[in-house]
Tab-separated table of C-alpha atoms in Angstrom:
chain	number	residue	atom	x	y	z
E	279	MET	CA	42.317	55.469	-30.337
E	280	ARG	CA	41.151	53.927	-33.650
E	281	LYS	CA	42.198	50.320	-34.255
E	282	LEU	CA	43.289	49.111	-37.677
E	283	SER	CA	42.477	46.086	-39.829
E	284	ASN	CA	43.603	42.571	-39.006
E	285	ASN	CA	46.291	42.616	-41.704
E	286	PHE	CA	47.684	45.942	-40.620
E	287	PHE	CA	47.586	44.968	-36.937
E	288	VAL	CA	49.472	41.757	-37.614
E	289	PHE	CA	52.032	43.723	-39.636
E	290	LEU	CA	52.432	46.199	-36.776
E	291	LEU	CA	52.909	43.459	-34.175
E	292	VAL	CA	55.481	41.658	-36.290
E	293	SER	CA	57.295	44.969	-36.838
E	294	ILE	CA	57.433	45.541	-33.091
E	295	ILE	CA	58.958	42.096	-32.625
E	296	LEU	CA	61.592	42.694	-35.319
E	297	MET	CA	62.439	46.134	-33.992
E	298	SER	CA	62.811	44.803	-30.470
E	299	THR	CA	65.072	42.029	-31.704
E	300	ALA	CA	67.276	44.465	-33.618
E	301	ILE	CA	67.606	46.883	-30.742
E	302	ALA	CA	68.299	44.370	-27.999
E	303	SER	CA	70.340	42.011	-30.200
E	304	SER	CA	68.402	39.071	-28.761
E	305	LEU	CA	65.288	37.067	-29.519
E	306	TYR	CA	61.910	37.356	-27.807
E	307	SER	CA	59.008	34.978	-27.943
E	308	SER	CA	55.677	36.486	-28.974
E	309	ASP	CA	54.087	35.632	-25.630
E	310	SER	CA	56.758	37.551	-23.701
E	311	ILE	CA	55.860	40.920	-25.308
E	312	VAL	CA	52.929	42.596	-23.591
E	313	LEU	CA	50.792	45.366	-25.105
E	314	SER	CA	49.677	48.431	-23.167
E	315	ASN	CA	46.369	46.771	-22.268
E	316	GLY	CA	48.162	43.810	-20.658
E	317	THR	CA	47.552	41.421	-23.548
E	318	SER	CA	50.511	39.518	-24.920
E	319	VAL	CA	51.370	39.697	-28.593
E	320	GLN	CA	50.715	35.987	-28.944
E	321	SER	CA	47.292	36.327	-27.365
E	322	ALA	CA	46.410	39.246	-29.665
E	323	LEU	CA	47.527	37.241	-32.700
E	324	ASP	CA	45.506	34.249	-31.612
E	325	THR	CA	42.450	36.447	-31.199
E	326	LEU	CA	42.869	37.979	-34.644
E	327	PHE	CA	43.271	34.634	-36.388
E	328	ALA	CA	40.387	33.093	-34.456
E	329	ASN	CA	38.170	35.964	-35.611
E	330	ASN	CA	39.290	36.223	-39.214
E	331	SER	CA	35.759	37.023	-40.369
E	332	ASP	CA	34.692	39.219	-37.466
E	333	CYS	CA	36.297	42.178	-35.763
E	334	PRO	CA	37.452	41.294	-32.206
E	335	SER	CA	35.566	42.990	-29.409
E	336	GLY	CA	37.032	46.395	-28.601
E	337	TYR	CA	38.589	46.839	-32.027
E	338	LYS	CA	37.473	48.785	-35.106
E	339	CYS	CA	38.653	46.940	-38.190
E	340	PHE	CA	39.049	48.076	-41.777
E	341	LEU	CA	39.650	45.813	-44.737
E	342	LEU	CA	42.548	46.840	-46.926
E	343	HIS	CA	41.767	46.924	-50.649
E	344	ASN	CA	43.936	47.294	-53.718
E	345	THR	CA	41.947	49.954	-55.558
E	346	PRO	CA	39.738	52.826	-54.353
E	347	GLN	CA	36.029	52.204	-53.880
E	348	VAL	CA	33.121	54.640	-53.728
E	349	GLY	CA	33.384	56.592	-50.496
E	350	ASP	CA	37.150	56.099	-50.103
E	351	TYR	CA	39.509	58.986	-49.446
E	352	ILE	CA	42.505	59.739	-51.654
E	353	GLN	CA	45.370	62.113	-50.943
E	354	MET	CA	46.727	63.815	-54.067
E	355	THR	CA	48.373	67.185	-54.636
E	356	PRO	CA	47.533	69.149	-57.822
E	357	THR	CA	50.521	70.263	-59.865
E	358	VAL	CA	49.634	73.960	-60.254
E	359	THR	CA	50.597	76.065	-57.256
E	360	SER	CA	49.117	79.392	-58.343
E	361	PHE	CA	46.701	80.659	-60.985
E	362	THR	CA	44.902	83.966	-61.548
E	363	THR	CA	41.394	83.981	-63.000
E	364	SER	CA	40.695	85.888	-66.211
E	365	ARG	CA	38.667	89.098	-66.029
E	366	THR	CA	37.698	88.566	-69.657
E	367	MET	CA	36.097	85.230	-68.816
E	368	THR	CA	34.496	85.996	-65.441
E	369	GLY	CA	33.396	89.519	-66.313
E	370	TYR	CA	34.524	90.548	-62.820
E	371	TYR	CA	36.516	93.706	-62.099
E	372	TYR	CA	39.766	91.917	-61.344
E	373	GLY	CA	41.339	88.471	-61.461
E	374	LYS	CA	41.402	86.249	-58.395
E	375	LYS	CA	44.456	84.252	-57.365
E	376	ILE	CA	43.788	80.616	-56.516
E	377	ASN	CA	46.201	78.026	-55.145
E	378	PRO	CA	45.208	74.589	-56.496
E	379	SER	CA	48.039	72.672	-54.814
E	380	LYS	CA	46.557	73.495	-51.402
E	381	LEU	CA	43.621	71.175	-52.107
E	382	LYS	CA	45.008	67.742	-51.221
E	383	LEU	CA	42.175	65.524	-49.953
E	384	TRP	CA	39.682	63.892	-52.334
E	385	ARG	CA	36.851	61.405	-52.078
E	386	VAL	CA	35.704	58.788	-54.582
E	387	ILE	CA	32.168	59.337	-55.885
E	388	LYS	CA	32.170	56.944	-58.843
E	389	VAL	CA	34.043	53.885	-60.111
E	390	ASN	CA	33.291	52.589	-63.597
E	391	ASN	CA	35.346	49.802	-65.214
E	392	GLY	CA	38.368	50.749	-63.148
E	393	VAL	CA	38.067	54.470	-63.857
E	394	VAL	CA	37.851	56.424	-60.616
E	395	GLU	CA	36.164	59.815	-60.272
E	396	MET	CA	36.894	61.796	-57.127
E	397	ILE	CA	35.687	65.122	-55.763
E	398	ALA	CA	37.456	67.608	-53.541
E	399	ASP	CA	36.484	66.587	-50.010
E	400	THR	CA	35.847	70.254	-49.314
E	401	PRO	CA	35.609	73.030	-51.923
E	402	ALA	CA	38.664	75.215	-52.495
E	403	GLU	CA	38.889	77.919	-49.853
E	404	GLU	CA	39.272	80.789	-52.336
E	405	GLU	CA	36.108	82.614	-53.368
E	406	ILE	CA	35.669	83.173	-57.102
E	407	GLN	CA	33.505	85.942	-58.540
E	408	PHE	CA	31.548	86.070	-61.805
E	409	TYR	CA	29.800	89.211	-63.008
E	410	GLY	CA	26.895	90.093	-65.261
E	411	LYS	CA	26.052	88.930	-68.738
E	412	THR	CA	29.661	88.010	-69.539
E	413	GLY	CA	29.887	85.886	-66.418
E	414	TYR	CA	26.626	84.113	-67.251
E	415	MET	CA	27.651	83.348	-70.828
E	416	ASN	CA	31.082	81.991	-69.835
E	417	LEU	CA	30.140	80.447	-66.493
E	418	VAL	CA	30.072	76.714	-67.210
E	419	GLY	CA	33.044	76.621	-69.572
E	420	TYR	CA	35.319	78.711	-67.420
E	421	LEU	CA	34.426	76.754	-64.284
E	422	ASN	CA	35.685	73.678	-66.127
E	423	VAL	CA	38.885	75.538	-67.031
E	424	LEU	CA	39.392	76.372	-63.364
E	425	ALA	CA	38.688	72.767	-62.364
E	426	SER	CA	41.428	71.617	-64.754
E	427	LYS	CA	43.970	73.581	-62.715
E	428	TYR	CA	43.533	70.985	-59.944
E	429	GLU	CA	44.753	68.098	-62.070
E	430	ASN	CA	48.015	66.218	-61.747
E	431	SER	CA	49.005	64.755	-65.118
E	432	LYS	CA	50.818	61.887	-63.424
E	433	TYR	CA	47.487	60.539	-62.205
E	434	THR	CA	44.576	62.351	-63.871
E	435	ILE	CA	43.041	62.232	-67.337
E	436	GLY	CA	40.208	64.707	-66.927
E	437	SER	CA	38.313	67.119	-64.727
E	438	ARG	CA	35.126	69.147	-64.429
E	439	CYS	CA	33.338	71.486	-62.097
E	440	ALA	CA	30.822	69.681	-59.894
E	441	GLY	CA	27.507	69.688	-61.731
E	442	TYR	CA	28.832	69.668	-65.288
E	443	THR	CA	27.014	67.221	-67.586
E	444	ASN	CA	27.580	68.378	-71.151
E	445	GLN	CA	25.896	71.751	-70.720
E	446	THR	CA	26.761	74.455	-73.219
E	447	GLU	CA	30.077	75.674	-71.874
E	448	TYR	CA	30.034	79.073	-73.572
E	449	ILE	CA	26.882	80.774	-74.829
E	450	THR	CA	27.727	82.321	-78.200
E	451	ASP	CA	24.269	83.495	-79.289
E	452	ASP	CA	23.056	86.220	-76.899
E	453	THR	CA	19.750	86.885	-78.680
E	454	LYS	CA	17.692	85.751	-75.688
E	455	LEU	CA	19.960	87.638	-73.302
E	456	VAL	CA	19.370	91.062	-74.826
E	457	GLN	CA	15.717	91.031	-75.845
E	458	THR	CA	13.379	93.216	-73.794
E	459	THR	CA	10.447	90.826	-73.967
E	460	LYS	CA	10.449	87.765	-71.727
E	461	PRO	CA	12.518	85.006	-73.369
E	462	TRP	CA	10.735	82.105	-71.612
E	463	ASN	CA	7.576	81.938	-69.499
E	464	TYR	CA	8.888	79.166	-67.271
E	465	THR	CA	11.772	78.568	-64.888
E	466	THR	CA	14.582	76.114	-65.524
E	467	ASP	CA	13.210	73.482	-63.149
E	468	SER	CA	9.617	73.598	-64.375
E	469	ASN	CA	7.908	70.824	-66.336
E	470	ARG	CA	7.673	73.164	-69.323
E	471	TYR	CA	11.434	73.485	-69.643
E	472	GLN	CA	12.621	72.990	-73.217
E	473	ILE	CA	16.047	71.387	-73.516
E	474	GLU	CA	16.669	72.933	-76.938
E	475	GLU	CA	16.707	76.374	-75.306
E	476	GLU	CA	19.647	75.530	-73.024
E	477	PRO	CA	22.325	76.773	-75.484
E	478	PHE	CA	20.634	80.197	-75.470
E	479	GLY	CA	20.725	80.646	-71.685
E	480	ALA	CA	17.643	78.833	-70.344
E	481	GLY	CA	19.748	77.000	-67.770
E	482	ASP	CA	19.858	73.241	-67.278
E	483	GLN	CA	18.304	70.498	-65.190
E	484	TRP	CA	21.156	68.019	-65.547
E	485	SER	CA	23.355	69.163	-62.685
E	486	ASN	CA	20.650	68.106	-60.219
E	487	ASN	CA	20.497	64.550	-61.507
E	488	THR	CA	24.117	63.551	-62.009
E	489	ASP	CA	27.076	64.774	-59.951
E	490	PHE	CA	24.962	65.969	-57.074
E	491	ASN	CA	23.264	62.595	-56.751
E	492	LEU	CA	26.732	61.048	-56.594
E	493	ILE	CA	27.733	63.564	-53.920
E	494	LYS	CA	24.591	62.855	-51.883
E	495	ASN	CA	25.243	59.129	-52.140
E	496	VAL	CA	28.642	59.528	-50.482
E	497	TYR	CA	28.121	62.470	-48.125
E	498	GLY	CA	24.366	62.319	-47.545
E	499	THR	CA	24.162	66.004	-48.484
E	500	VAL	CA	25.402	68.469	-51.083
E	501	ASN	CA	26.360	70.971	-48.391
E	502	SER	CA	29.938	71.628	-47.369
E	503	ILE	CA	31.905	73.722	-44.894
E	504	TYR	CA	31.244	76.646	-47.229
E	505	ASP	CA	27.735	77.902	-47.878
E	506	TYR	CA	27.947	77.815	-51.671
E	507	TYR	CA	30.026	76.293	-54.425
E	508	TRP	CA	29.548	76.655	-58.163
E	509	ALA	CA	27.364	74.415	-60.324
E	510	SER	CA	25.747	75.773	-63.515
E	511	ARG	CA	23.136	78.182	-64.953
E	512	TYR	CA	19.520	78.820	-63.993
E	513	TYR	CA	16.797	80.980	-65.554
E	514	ASN	CA	14.045	82.320	-63.312
E	515	ASN	CA	10.709	83.591	-64.592
E	516	VAL	CA	9.772	85.823	-61.674
E	517	ASP	CA	6.079	86.033	-62.520
E	518	THR	CA	4.179	85.323	-65.728
E	519	SER	CA	2.291	88.606	-65.324
E	520	LEU	CA	5.401	90.745	-64.738
E	521	GLU	CA	8.123	91.790	-67.147
E	522	MET	CA	10.842	90.557	-64.780
E	523	TRP	CA	13.267	87.675	-65.268
E	524	ASP	CA	16.629	86.573	-63.904
E	525	PHE	CA	19.713	84.807	-65.205
E	526	ILE	CA	21.157	83.119	-62.146
E	527	ALA	CA	24.307	81.221	-61.231
E	528	ARG	CA	23.216	77.877	-59.817
E	529	VAL	CA	25.097	76.701	-56.726
E	530	ASN	CA	25.043	73.495	-54.628
E	531	ALA	CA	22.722	71.485	-56.872
E	532	ASN	CA	19.218	72.918	-57.029
E	533	SER	CA	19.536	75.532	-54.288
E	534	ILE	CA	19.521	79.186	-55.322
E	535	HIS	CA	20.737	81.996	-53.139
E	536	ALA	CA	18.084	84.609	-53.811
E	537	ASP	CA	20.158	87.501	-52.467
E	538	THR	CA	23.373	87.028	-54.417
E	539	GLY	CA	22.632	84.469	-57.134
E	540	PHE	CA	21.596	86.999	-59.774
E	541	LEU	CA	24.245	87.666	-62.394
E	542	TYR	CA	22.019	89.408	-64.896
E	543	TYR	CA	18.352	90.353	-64.648
E	544	PHE	CA	15.646	92.432	-66.290
E	545	ILE	CA	13.599	94.804	-64.129
E	546	HIS	CA	11.957	98.204	-64.602
E	547	GLY	CA	12.430	98.011	-68.362
E	548	LYS	CA	16.196	97.467	-68.372
E	549	TYR	CA	18.923	94.920	-67.662
E	550	THR	CA	21.042	95.114	-64.510
E	551	GLU	CA	24.283	93.251	-63.816
E	552	SER	CA	25.663	92.089	-60.500
E	553	SER	CA	28.330	89.736	-59.145
E	554	VAL	CA	28.048	86.320	-57.549
E	555	THR	CA	30.671	84.801	-55.257
E	556	ALA	CA	31.090	81.095	-54.524
E	557	HIS	CA	33.754	78.427	-54.086
E	558	LEU	CA	34.982	75.852	-56.608
E	559	ARG	CA	34.585	72.119	-56.007
E	560	PRO	CA	36.426	70.255	-58.758
E	561	ILE	CA	35.948	66.632	-59.772
E	562	LEU	CA	38.936	64.727	-61.172
E	563	VAL	CA	39.092	61.553	-63.259
E	564	LEU	CA	42.001	59.237	-62.498
E	565	LYS	CA	43.929	57.098	-64.954
E	566	ALA	CA	42.882	53.447	-65.074
E	567	ASN	CA	46.414	52.011	-64.806
E	568	ILE	CA	47.480	53.478	-61.466
E	569	ASN	CA	49.253	51.018	-59.161
E	570	TYR	CA	47.732	51.731	-55.762
E	571	VAL	CA	49.302	50.741	-52.471
E	572	PRO	CA	46.640	48.738	-50.577
E	573	SER	CA	44.819	50.984	-48.129
E	574	ALA	CA	41.804	51.184	-45.858
E	575	GLY	CA	40.672	54.267	-47.796
E	576	THR	CA	39.459	55.975	-44.628
E	577	LEU	CA	39.936	59.610	-43.651
E	578	ASP	CA	42.818	58.614	-41.348
E	579	TYR	CA	44.311	56.106	-43.776
E	580	PRO	CA	43.567	57.346	-47.340
E	581	PHE	CA	45.067	56.091	-50.560
E	582	ILE	CA	48.170	58.216	-51.121
E	583	LEU	CA	49.245	59.361	-54.592
E	584	ASP	CA	52.669	60.953	-54.208
């Protein structure tokens, strides 16, 4: 059984004493109450105070803190209970119903001047589909719209899809997406990548260097219980000698699922569209003036925002 911090343990012991007094209508001395391990309350208190800087042997201690720190867990329920995705925005055949309020556990990935950013501890369980050229053009912007459905206005002031760092949300000029000669002779992650081409569909390198570094710092990995969750766009130059190229939905940082990542690609002299399915992992920004109840911030004892 996991042991708590000194402060919490002392509070628990004192509560036991008060409860016992109320129930029995009589007073008990702290050395007359014995814990399940045979140690008296007084002895346990003495041990805790004698070891105020170190955790007593056999105990696992957590320091309570007043505000969340990087790595802490927060429990918060989004306001929206149900939302259906737009076919117009995803390009997919039908809308998909999502249930934001089911996603309740979050983890802090950044704290800056009191402003806390937290990510869904696990991506939303619903799978969301994007399709073809329309899906590629709207991908980043509409993912941010979907992420906003996980906010709670009582506590949050912003949101984004994991991996968003000021990319072009909606591509409005499709010139590069319809031409039948190769738009770029390099892939998004190559050294020849030109940032000025990003608004026209060349993909971006930023998602690898921002949110996903924050995620790795806390979790040690960008992976989750689900194989893939949405990030941003990626352009793939299949081969400089071949008239083949791909417009891909980037997932989980820099990984690309070669079998299902292609939204829109040119092969055999024509464009072909297909669908990509992945989960959503929103990031929320909390208000700076929240009054937190002191907490250990652990998985078992998270900060709770009711």
